[in-house]
CSV table of N, CA, C and O in Angstrom, one decimal:
chain,number,residue,atom,x,y,z
A,1,MET,N,-165.4,-226.1,-109.4
A,1,MET,CA,-166.2,-226.6,-110.6
A,1,MET,C,-165.8,-225.8,-111.8
A,1,MET,O,-165.6,-224.6,-111.8
A,2,THR,N,-165.6,-226.6,-112.9
A,2,THR,CA,-165.2,-225.9,-114.1
A,2,THR,C,-166.5,-225.5,-114.9
A,2,THR,O,-167.6,-226.1,-114.8
A,3,SER,N,-166.3,-224.6,-115.8
A,3,SER,CA,-167.4,-224.1,-116.6
A,3,SER,C,-167.6,-224.9,-117.9
A,3,SER,O,-168.6,-224.7,-118.6
A,4,TYR,N,-166.6,-225.7,-118.2
A,4,TYR,CA,-166.7,-226.5,-119.5
A,4,TYR,C,-167.3,-227.8,-119.2
A,4,TYR,O,-167.0,-228.5,-118.2
A,5,PRO,N,-168.2,-228.3,-120.1
A,5,PRO,CA,-168.8,-229.6,-119.9
A,5,PRO,C,-167.8,-230.7,-120.1
A,5,PRO,O,-166.9,-230.5,-120.9
A,6,THR,N,-168.0,-231.8,-119.5
A,6,THR,CA,-167.2,-233.0,-119.8
A,6,THR,C,-167.8,-233.8,-120.8
A,6,THR,O,-169.1,-233.9,-120.9
A,7,PRO,N,-167.1,-234.5,-121.6
A,7,PRO,CA,-167.7,-235.4,-122.6
A,7,PRO,C,-168.5,-236.6,-122.0
A,7,PRO,O,-168.1,-237.0,-120.9
A,8,GLU,N,-169.5,-237.0,-122.7
A,8,GLU,CA,-170.3,-238.1,-122.2
A,8,GLU,C,-169.5,-239.5,-122.3
A,8,GLU,O,-169.8,-240.4,-121.6
A,9,PHE,N,-168.6,-239.5,-123.3
A,9,PHE,CA,-167.9,-240.8,-123.5
A,9,PHE,C,-166.4,-240.5,-123.9
A,9,PHE,O,-166.1,-239.3,-124.2
A,10,ARG,N,-165.6,-241.5,-123.8
A,10,ARG,CA,-164.2,-241.4,-124.2
A,10,ARG,C,-163.9,-242.3,-125.3
A,10,ARG,O,-164.4,-243.4,-125.4
A,11,ARG,N,-163.0,-241.9,-126.2
A,11,ARG,CA,-162.6,-242.7,-127.3
A,11,ARG,C,-161.2,-243.2,-127.0
A,11,ARG,O,-160.2,-242.6,-127.4
A,12,THR,N,-161.1,-244.3,-126.2
A,12,THR,CA,-159.9,-244.8,-125.7
A,12,THR,C,-159.0,-245.4,-126.8
A,12,THR,O,-157.8,-245.4,-126.7
A,13,ALA,N,-159.6,-245.8,-127.9
A,13,ALA,CA,-158.8,-246.5,-128.9
A,13,ALA,C,-158.4,-245.5,-130.0
A,13,ALA,O,-157.7,-245.9,-131.0
A,14,LEU,N,-158.7,-244.2,-129.9
A,14,LEU,CA,-158.4,-243.3,-131.0
A,14,LEU,C,-156.9,-243.1,-131.1
A,14,LEU,O,-156.4,-243.1,-132.3
A,15,ALA,N,-156.2,-242.8,-130.1
A,15,ALA,CA,-154.7,-242.6,-130.2
A,15,ALA,C,-154.0,-243.8,-130.8
A,15,ALA,O,-153.2,-243.6,-131.7
A,16,PRO,N,-154.2,-245.0,-130.2
A,16,PRO,CA,-153.5,-246.1,-130.9
A,16,PRO,C,-153.9,-246.4,-132.3
A,16,PRO,O,-153.2,-246.9,-133.1
A,17,GLY,N,-155.2,-246.1,-132.6
A,17,GLY,CA,-155.7,-246.2,-134.0
A,17,GLY,C,-155.0,-245.3,-135.0
A,17,GLY,O,-154.6,-245.7,-136.1
A,18,ILE,N,-154.9,-244.1,-134.6
A,18,ILE,CA,-154.2,-243.1,-135.5
A,18,ILE,C,-152.7,-243.5,-135.6
A,18,ILE,O,-152.2,-243.4,-136.7
A,19,LEU,N,-152.1,-243.8,-134.5
A,19,LEU,CA,-150.7,-244.2,-134.5
A,19,LEU,C,-150.5,-245.4,-135.4
A,19,LEU,O,-149.5,-245.5,-136.1
A,20,GLY,N,-151.4,-246.4,-135.3
A,20,GLY,CA,-151.3,-247.6,-136.1
A,20,GLY,C,-151.4,-247.3,-137.6
A,20,GLY,O,-150.7,-247.9,-138.4
A,21,ALA,N,-152.3,-246.4,-137.9
A,21,ALA,CA,-152.5,-246.0,-139.3
A,21,ALA,C,-151.2,-245.3,-139.8
A,21,ALA,O,-150.8,-245.6,-141.0
A,22,ILE,N,-150.7,-244.5,-139.0
A,22,ILE,CA,-149.4,-243.8,-139.4
A,22,ILE,C,-148.3,-244.8,-139.6
A,22,ILE,O,-147.5,-244.7,-140.6
A,23,VAL,N,-148.2,-245.7,-138.7
A,23,VAL,CA,-147.1,-246.7,-138.8
A,23,VAL,C,-147.3,-247.6,-140.1
A,23,VAL,O,-146.3,-247.8,-140.8
A,24,LEU,N,-148.5,-248.0,-140.4
A,24,LEU,CA,-148.8,-248.8,-141.6
A,24,LEU,C,-148.4,-248.0,-142.8
A,24,LEU,O,-147.8,-248.5,-143.8
A,25,LEU,N,-148.8,-246.7,-142.9
A,25,LEU,CA,-148.6,-245.9,-144.1
A,25,LEU,C,-147.1,-245.6,-144.2
A,25,LEU,O,-146.6,-245.6,-145.3
A,26,ALA,N,-146.4,-245.4,-143.1
A,26,ALA,CA,-145.0,-245.2,-143.1
A,26,ALA,C,-144.2,-246.5,-143.5
A,26,ALA,O,-143.2,-246.4,-144.1
A,27,GLY,N,-144.8,-247.6,-143.2
A,27,GLY,CA,-144.2,-248.9,-143.5
A,27,GLY,C,-144.2,-249.2,-145.0
A,27,GLY,O,-143.5,-250.0,-145.5
A,28,LEU,N,-145.1,-248.5,-145.8
A,28,LEU,CA,-145.0,-248.6,-147.2
A,28,LEU,C,-143.7,-248.3,-147.8
A,28,LEU,O,-143.2,-248.9,-148.8
A,29,ALA,N,-143.0,-247.4,-147.2
A,29,ALA,CA,-141.6,-247.0,-147.7
A,29,ALA,C,-140.6,-248.1,-147.3
A,29,ALA,O,-139.5,-248.1,-148.0
A,30,LEU,N,-140.9,-248.9,-146.4
A,30,LEU,CA,-139.9,-249.9,-145.9
A,30,LEU,C,-140.2,-251.3,-146.4
A,30,LEU,O,-139.7,-252.3,-145.8
A,31,LEU,N,-141.2,-251.5,-147.3
A,31,LEU,CA,-141.6,-252.8,-147.7
A,31,LEU,C,-140.4,-253.7,-148.2
A,31,LEU,O,-140.4,-254.9,-148.0
A,32,ASP,N,-139.5,-253.1,-148.9
A,32,ASP,CA,-138.4,-253.8,-149.5
A,32,ASP,C,-137.2,-254.0,-148.5
A,32,ASP,O,-136.4,-254.8,-148.8
A,33,ASN,N,-137.2,-253.3,-147.4
A,33,ASN,CA,-136.2,-253.4,-146.4
A,33,ASN,C,-136.6,-254.3,-145.3
A,33,ASN,O,-137.4,-253.9,-144.4
A,34,ALA,N,-136.2,-255.6,-145.3
A,34,ALA,CA,-136.7,-256.6,-144.3
A,34,ALA,C,-136.3,-256.2,-142.9
A,34,ALA,O,-137.1,-256.4,-142.0
A,35,GLY,N,-135.1,-255.6,-142.7
A,35,GLY,CA,-134.7,-255.3,-141.4
A,35,GLY,C,-135.5,-254.1,-140.8
A,35,GLY,O,-135.8,-254.1,-139.6
A,36,GLY,N,-135.7,-253.1,-141.6
A,36,GLY,CA,-136.5,-252.0,-141.1
A,36,GLY,C,-138.0,-252.3,-141.0
A,36,GLY,O,-138.6,-251.7,-140.1
A,37,TYR,N,-138.5,-253.2,-141.8
A,37,TYR,CA,-139.9,-253.5,-141.7
A,37,TYR,C,-140.2,-254.3,-140.5
A,37,TYR,O,-141.4,-254.4,-140.1
A,38,LEU,N,-139.2,-254.9,-139.9
A,38,LEU,CA,-139.4,-255.7,-138.7
A,38,LEU,C,-140.0,-254.8,-137.6
A,38,LEU,O,-140.9,-255.2,-136.8
A,39,PHE,N,-139.5,-253.6,-137.5
A,39,PHE,CA,-140.0,-252.7,-136.4
A,39,PHE,C,-141.4,-252.3,-136.7
A,39,PHE,O,-142.2,-252.1,-135.8
A,40,ILE,N,-141.8,-252.2,-138.0
A,40,ILE,CA,-143.2,-251.9,-138.4
A,40,ILE,C,-144.1,-253.0,-138.0
A,40,ILE,O,-145.2,-252.8,-137.4
A,41,ARG,N,-143.6,-254.2,-138.2
A,41,ARG,CA,-144.4,-255.4,-137.8
A,41,ARG,C,-144.6,-255.4,-136.2
A,41,ARG,O,-145.8,-255.7,-135.8
A,42,PHE,N,-143.6,-255.2,-135.5
A,42,PHE,CA,-143.8,-255.1,-134.0
A,42,PHE,C,-144.8,-254.1,-133.6
A,42,PHE,O,-145.7,-254.3,-132.8
A,43,ALA,N,-144.6,-252.8,-134.1
A,43,ALA,CA,-145.5,-251.7,-133.8
A,43,ALA,C,-147.0,-252.0,-134.1
A,43,ALA,O,-147.9,-251.8,-133.3
A,44,VAL,N,-147.2,-252.5,-135.3
A,44,VAL,CA,-148.5,-252.8,-135.8
A,44,VAL,C,-149.2,-253.9,-135.0
A,44,VAL,O,-150.3,-253.8,-134.5
A,45,CYS,N,-148.4,-255.0,-134.7
A,45,CYS,CA,-149.0,-256.1,-133.9
A,45,CYS,C,-149.3,-255.6,-132.5
A,45,CYS,O,-150.4,-255.9,-132.0
A,46,ILE,N,-148.5,-254.9,-131.9
A,46,ILE,CA,-148.7,-254.5,-130.5
A,46,ILE,C,-149.9,-253.5,-130.5
A,46,ILE,O,-150.7,-253.6,-129.6
A,47,LEU,N,-149.9,-252.5,-131.4
A,47,LEU,CA,-151.1,-251.6,-131.4
A,47,LEU,C,-152.4,-252.3,-131.7
A,47,LEU,O,-153.4,-251.9,-131.1
A,48,ALA,N,-152.4,-253.3,-132.5
A,48,ALA,CA,-153.6,-254.0,-132.8
A,48,ALA,C,-154.1,-254.7,-131.5
A,48,ALA,O,-155.3,-254.8,-131.2
A,49,LEU,N,-153.2,-255.3,-130.8
A,49,LEU,CA,-153.5,-256.0,-129.6
A,49,LEU,C,-154.0,-255.1,-128.5
A,49,LEU,O,-154.9,-255.4,-127.7
A,50,ILE,N,-153.4,-253.9,-128.4
A,50,ILE,CA,-153.9,-252.9,-127.5
A,50,ILE,C,-155.3,-252.5,-127.8
A,50,ILE,O,-156.1,-252.3,-126.9
A,51,MET,N,-155.6,-252.3,-129.1
A,51,MET,CA,-156.9,-251.9,-129.5
A,51,MET,C,-157.9,-253.0,-129.3
A,51,MET,O,-159.1,-252.8,-129.0
A,52,CYS,N,-157.5,-254.3,-129.3
A,52,CYS,CA,-158.3,-255.4,-128.9
A,52,CYS,C,-158.8,-255.3,-127.5
A,52,CYS,O,-160.0,-255.5,-127.2
A,53,VAL,N,-157.9,-254.9,-126.6
A,53,VAL,CA,-158.2,-254.7,-125.2
A,53,VAL,C,-159.2,-253.6,-125.0
A,53,VAL,O,-160.2,-253.7,-124.3
A,54,PHE,N,-159.0,-252.5,-125.7
A,54,PHE,CA,-160.0,-251.4,-125.6
A,54,PHE,C,-161.3,-251.8,-126.2
A,54,PHE,O,-162.4,-251.3,-125.7
A,55,SER,N,-161.4,-252.5,-127.3
A,55,SER,CA,-162.6,-253.0,-127.8
A,55,SER,C,-163.4,-253.9,-126.9
A,55,SER,O,-164.6,-253.9,-126.7
A,56,TRP,N,-162.6,-254.8,-126.2
A,56,TRP,CA,-163.2,-255.7,-125.2
A,56,TRP,C,-163.8,-254.9,-124.0
A,56,TRP,O,-164.9,-255.1,-123.6
A,57,GLN,N,-163.0,-253.9,-123.6
A,57,GLN,CA,-163.5,-253.1,-122.4
A,57,GLN,C,-164.7,-252.3,-122.8
A,57,GLN,O,-165.6,-252.0,-122.0
A,58,ALA,N,-164.8,-251.9,-124.1
A,58,ALA,CA,-166.0,-251.1,-124.5
A,58,ALA,C,-167.2,-252.0,-124.9
A,58,ALA,O,-168.2,-251.5,-125.3
A,59,LYS,N,-167.0,-253.3,-124.7
A,59,LYS,CA,-168.0,-254.3,-125.1
A,59,LYS,C,-168.4,-254.2,-126.5
A,59,LYS,O,-169.6,-254.4,-126.9
A,60,GLN,N,-167.5,-254.0,-127.4
A,60,GLN,CA,-167.7,-254.0,-128.8
A,60,GLN,C,-166.8,-255.0,-129.4
A,60,GLN,O,-165.8,-254.7,-130.1
A,61,TRP,N,-167.1,-256.3,-129.2
A,61,TRP,CA,-166.3,-257.4,-129.5
A,61,TRP,C,-166.1,-257.7,-131.0
A,61,TRP,O,-165.2,-258.3,-131.4
A,62,TRP,N,-167.0,-257.2,-131.8
A,62,TRP,CA,-166.9,-257.5,-133.2
A,62,TRP,C,-165.7,-256.8,-133.9
A,62,TRP,O,-165.2,-257.3,-134.9
A,63,TRP,N,-165.1,-255.8,-133.3
A,63,TRP,CA,-163.9,-255.2,-133.8
A,63,TRP,C,-162.7,-256.1,-133.6
A,63,TRP,O,-161.7,-256.0,-134.3
A,64,ILE,N,-162.8,-257.0,-132.6
A,64,ILE,CA,-161.7,-257.8,-132.3
A,64,ILE,C,-161.3,-258.8,-133.4
A,64,ILE,O,-160.1,-259.1,-133.6
A,65,VAL,N,-162.3,-259.2,-134.2
A,65,VAL,CA,-162.0,-260.1,-135.4
A,65,VAL,C,-161.0,-259.4,-136.3
A,65,VAL,O,-160.0,-260.0,-136.7
A,66,GLY,N,-161.3,-258.2,-136.8
A,66,GLY,CA,-160.4,-257.5,-137.7
A,66,GLY,C,-159.0,-257.2,-137.1
A,66,GLY,O,-158.0,-257.3,-137.7
A,67,LEU,N,-159.1,-256.8,-135.8
A,67,LEU,CA,-157.8,-256.4,-135.1
A,67,LEU,C,-156.9,-257.7,-134.9
A,67,LEU,O,-155.7,-257.6,-135.0
A,68,LEU,N,-157.5,-258.8,-134.6
A,68,LEU,CA,-156.7,-260.0,-134.5
A,68,LEU,C,-156.1,-260.5,-135.8
A,68,LEU,O,-155.0,-261.0,-135.9
A,69,ALA,N,-156.9,-260.2,-136.9
A,69,ALA,CA,-156.4,-260.6,-138.2
A,69,ALA,C,-155.1,-259.7,-138.5
A,69,ALA,O,-154.1,-260.2,-139.1
A,70,ILE,N,-155.2,-258.4,-138.1
A,70,ILE,CA,-154.0,-257.5,-138.3
A,70,ILE,C,-152.9,-258.0,-137.5
A,70,ILE,O,-151.7,-258.1,-137.9
A,71,ALA,N,-153.1,-258.4,-136.2
A,71,ALA,CA,-152.1,-258.9,-135.3
A,71,ALA,C,-151.4,-260.1,-135.9
A,71,ALA,O,-150.2,-260.3,-135.7
A,72,VAL,N,-152.2,-261.0,-136.5
A,72,VAL,CA,-151.6,-262.2,-137.0
A,72,VAL,C,-150.9,-262.0,-138.3
A,72,VAL,O,-149.7,-262.5,-138.5
A,73,LEU,N,-151.4,-261.1,-139.2
A,73,LEU,CA,-150.7,-260.9,-140.5
A,73,LEU,C,-149.4,-260.1,-140.3
A,73,LEU,O,-148.5,-260.3,-141.0
A,74,TRP,N,-149.4,-259.2,-139.3
A,74,TRP,CA,-148.2,-258.4,-139.1
A,74,TRP,C,-147.4,-259.0,-137.9
A,74,TRP,O,-146.5,-258.3,-137.3
A,75,ASN,N,-147.6,-260.2,-137.6
A,75,ASN,CA,-146.9,-260.9,-136.5
A,75,ASN,C,-145.4,-260.9,-136.8
A,75,ASN,O,-144.9,-261.5,-137.8
A,76,PRO,N,-144.5,-260.4,-136.0
A,76,PRO,CA,-143.1,-260.4,-136.2
A,76,PRO,C,-142.4,-261.7,-135.9
A,76,PRO,O,-141.3,-262.0,-136.4
A,77,ILE,N,-143.0,-262.5,-135.1
A,77,ILE,CA,-142.4,-263.8,-134.7
A,77,ILE,C,-142.5,-264.8,-135.8
A,77,ILE,O,-141.5,-265.5,-136.2
A,78,VAL,N,-143.7,-265.0,-136.3
A,78,VAL,CA,-143.9,-266.0,-137.4
A,78,VAL,C,-144.5,-265.1,-138.6
A,78,VAL,O,-145.7,-265.1,-138.8
A,79,PRO,N,-143.7,-264.4,-139.4
A,79,PRO,CA,-144.2,-263.5,-140.3
A,79,PRO,C,-144.8,-264.2,-141.6
A,79,PRO,O,-144.4,-265.3,-142.0
A,80,PHE,N,-145.9,-263.6,-142.1
A,80,PHE,CA,-146.4,-264.0,-143.4
A,80,PHE,C,-145.7,-263.3,-144.5
A,80,PHE,O,-145.6,-262.0,-144.4
A,81,GLU,N,-145.2,-264.0,-145.4
A,81,GLU,CA,-144.4,-263.3,-146.5
A,81,GLU,C,-145.3,-263.1,-147.7
A,81,GLU,O,-145.3,-263.8,-148.7
A,82,LEU,N,-146.1,-262.0,-147.6
A,82,LEU,CA,-146.9,-261.6,-148.8
A,82,LEU,C,-146.1,-260.5,-149.5
A,82,LEU,O,-145.4,-259.7,-148.9
A,83,HIS,N,-146.3,-260.5,-150.8
A,83,HIS,CA,-145.6,-259.5,-151.7
A,83,HIS,C,-146.5,-258.9,-152.7
A,83,HIS,O,-147.7,-259.4,-152.9
A,84,GLY,N,-146.1,-257.9,-153.3
A,84,GLY,CA,-146.8,-257.2,-154.4
A,84,GLY,C,-148.0,-256.4,-154.0
A,84,GLY,O,-148.0,-255.8,-152.9
A,85,GLN,N,-148.9,-256.3,-154.9
A,85,GLN,CA,-150.1,-255.4,-154.7
A,85,GLN,C,-151.0,-255.9,-153.6
A,85,GLN,O,-151.6,-255.1,-153.0
A,86,VAL,N,-151.0,-257.2,-153.3
A,86,VAL,CA,-151.8,-257.7,-152.2
A,86,VAL,C,-151.4,-257.2,-150.9
A,86,VAL,O,-152.2,-256.7,-150.1
A,87,TRP,N,-150.1,-257.2,-150.7
A,87,TRP,CA,-149.5,-256.7,-149.4
A,87,TRP,C,-149.7,-255.2,-149.3
A,87,TRP,O,-150.0,-254.6,-148.2
A,88,VAL,N,-149.5,-254.4,-150.4
A,88,VAL,CA,-149.7,-253.0,-150.4
A,88,VAL,C,-151.2,-252.7,-150.1
A,88,VAL,O,-151.5,-251.8,-149.3
A,89,ALA,N,-152.1,-253.4,-150.7
A,89,ALA,CA,-153.5,-253.2,-150.4
A,89,ALA,C,-153.9,-253.5,-149.0
A,89,ALA,O,-154.7,-252.8,-148.4
A,90,LEU,N,-153.3,-254.6,-148.4
A,90,LEU,CA,-153.5,-254.9,-147.0
A,90,LEU,C,-153.0,-253.8,-146.1
A,90,LEU,O,-153.6,-253.6,-145.0
A,91,GLN,N,-151.9,-253.1,-146.5
A,91,GLN,CA,-151.4,-252.0,-145.7
A,91,GLN,C,-152.5,-250.9,-145.6
A,91,GLN,O,-152.8,-250.4,-144.5
A,92,PHE,N,-153.1,-250.6,-146.7
A,92,PHE,CA,-154.2,-249.5,-146.7
A,92,PHE,C,-155.4,-250.0,-146.0
A,92,PHE,O,-156.1,-249.2,-145.2
A,93,VAL,N,-155.8,-251.3,-146.2
A,93,VAL,CA,-157.0,-251.8,-145.5
A,93,VAL,C,-156.8,-251.8,-144.0
A,93,VAL,O,-157.7,-251.4,-143.2
A,94,GLY,N,-155.6,-252.2,-143.6
A,94,GLY,CA,-155.2,-252.2,-142.1
A,94,GLY,C,-155.3,-250.8,-141.6
A,94,GLY,O,-155.8,-250.6,-140.5
A,95,ALA,N,-154.7,-249.8,-142.3
A,95,ALA,CA,-154.7,-248.4,-141.8
A,95,ALA,C,-156.2,-247.9,-141.7
A,95,ALA,O,-156.5,-247.2,-140.7
A,96,LEU,N,-157.0,-248.2,-142.7
A,96,LEU,CA,-158.4,-247.8,-142.6
A,96,LEU,C,-159.1,-248.5,-141.4
A,96,LEU,O,-159.9,-247.8,-140.7
A,97,LEU,N,-158.9,-249.7,-141.2
A,97,LEU,CA,-159.5,-250.4,-140.0
A,97,LEU,C,-159.0,-249.8,-138.7
A,97,LEU,O,-159.8,-249.6,-137.8
A,98,PHE,N,-157.7,-249.5,-138.6
A,98,PHE,CA,-157.3,-248.8,-137.4
A,98,PHE,C,-158.0,-247.5,-137.1
A,98,PHE,O,-158.4,-247.2,-136.0
A,99,ILE,N,-158.2,-246.7,-138.2
A,99,ILE,CA,-158.9,-245.4,-138.0
A,99,ILE,C,-160.4,-245.6,-137.7
A,99,ILE,O,-160.9,-245.0,-136.7
A,100,VAL,N,-161.0,-246.5,-138.4
A,100,VAL,CA,-162.5,-246.8,-138.1
A,100,VAL,C,-162.7,-247.3,-136.7
A,100,VAL,O,-163.6,-246.8,-136.0
A,101,VAL,N,-161.9,-248.2,-136.3
A,101,VAL,CA,-162.0,-248.8,-134.9
A,101,VAL,C,-161.7,-247.7,-133.9
A,101,VAL,O,-162.4,-247.6,-132.9
A,102,GLY,N,-160.7,-246.9,-134.1
A,102,GLY,CA,-160.3,-245.8,-133.2
A,102,GLY,C,-161.5,-244.8,-133.0
A,102,GLY,O,-161.7,-244.3,-131.9
A,103,ILE,N,-162.2,-244.6,-134.1
A,103,ILE,CA,-163.3,-243.6,-134.0
A,103,ILE,C,-164.6,-244.3,-133.4
A,103,ILE,O,-165.3,-243.6,-132.6
A,104,ARG,N,-164.8,-245.5,-133.7
A,104,ARG,CA,-166.1,-246.1,-133.3
A,104,ARG,C,-166.1,-246.7,-131.9
A,104,ARG,O,-167.1,-246.8,-131.3
A,105,VAL,N,-164.9,-247.1,-131.3
A,105,VAL,CA,-164.9,-247.7,-130.0
A,105,VAL,C,-164.9,-246.5,-129.0
A,105,VAL,O,-164.0,-245.7,-129.0
A,106,LYS,N,-165.9,-246.6,-128.1
A,106,LYS,CA,-166.0,-245.5,-127.1
A,106,LYS,C,-166.6,-246.1,-125.8
A,106,LYS,O,-167.3,-247.1,-125.9
A,107,VAL,N,-166.2,-245.6,-124.7
A,107,VAL,CA,-166.7,-246.0,-123.4
A,107,VAL,C,-167.3,-244.8,-122.7
A,107,VAL,O,-166.9,-243.7,-122.9
A,108,LYS,N,-168.2,-245.1,-121.8
A,108,LYS,CA,-168.8,-244.0,-121.0
A,108,LYS,C,-167.8,-243.4,-120.1
A,108,LYS,O,-166.9,-244.1,-119.5
A,109,ASN,N,-167.9,-242.1,-120.0
A,109,ASN,CA,-167.0,-241.4,-119.1
A,109,ASN,C,-167.5,-241.4,-117.7
A,109,ASN,O,-168.5,-240.9,-117.4
A,110,PRO,N,-166.7,-242.0,-116.8
A,110,PRO,CA,-167.2,-242.1,-115.4
A,110,PRO,C,-167.1,-240.7,-114.7
A,110,PRO,O,-167.8,-240.5,-113.7
A,111,GLU,N,-166.4,-239.7,-115.3
A,111,GLU,CA,-166.3,-238.4,-114.7
A,111,GLU,C,-167.3,-237.4,-115.3
A,111,GLU,O,-167.0,-236.2,-115.2
A,112,ASP,N,-168.3,-237.9,-116.0
A,112,ASP,CA,-169.2,-237.0,-116.7
A,112,ASP,C,-170.0,-236.2,-115.6
A,112,ASP,O,-170.9,-236.8,-114.9
A,113,ARG,N,-169.8,-234.9,-115.5
A,113,ARG,CA,-170.4,-234.1,-114.6
A,113,ARG,C,-171.7,-233.5,-115.1
A,113,ARG,O,-172.4,-232.8,-114.4
A,114,ASN,N,-172.1,-233.8,-116.4
A,114,ASN,CA,-173.2,-233.2,-117.0
A,114,ASN,C,-174.5,-234.1,-116.9
A,114,ASN,O,-175.6,-233.6,-117.2
A,115,ARG,N,-174.3,-235.3,-116.6
A,115,ARG,CA,-175.5,-236.3,-116.6
A,115,ARG,C,-176.4,-235.9,-115.4
A,115,ARG,O,-176.0,-235.4,-114.4
A,116,ARG,N,-177.7,-236.2,-115.7
A,116,ARG,CA,-178.7,-235.9,-114.7
A,116,ARG,C,-178.7,-237.0,-113.6
A,116,ARG,O,-178.6,-238.1,-113.9
A,117,ARG,N,-178.9,-236.6,-112.4
A,117,ARG,CA,-178.8,-237.5,-111.3
A,117,ARG,C,-180.2,-237.8,-110.8
A,117,ARG,O,-181.1,-237.3,-110.8
């Protein structure tokens, strides 16, 4: 038995959320490079869909609406060609949404040794 308590819940979407925000902010440097930005689109779309699964598992379905919007806007197969300040603003809004969802989505820890029986 360990002397440290286990957390009551897990933030399963935190790692993909932080990674998605980093990718979006790094993608700002590649906005003019269509070939390099394709990798950003793939990463953002995949991370948004992964976070949709974590939101579904945590029974916090309202986050799926924003995450699916990110997955559609950064879709690499049928891309939306947005330009200028609107696209830059969407990059920041998407990064903020990734971080907020990553922090707010949590599931109960099945290995919680501290709960009262």
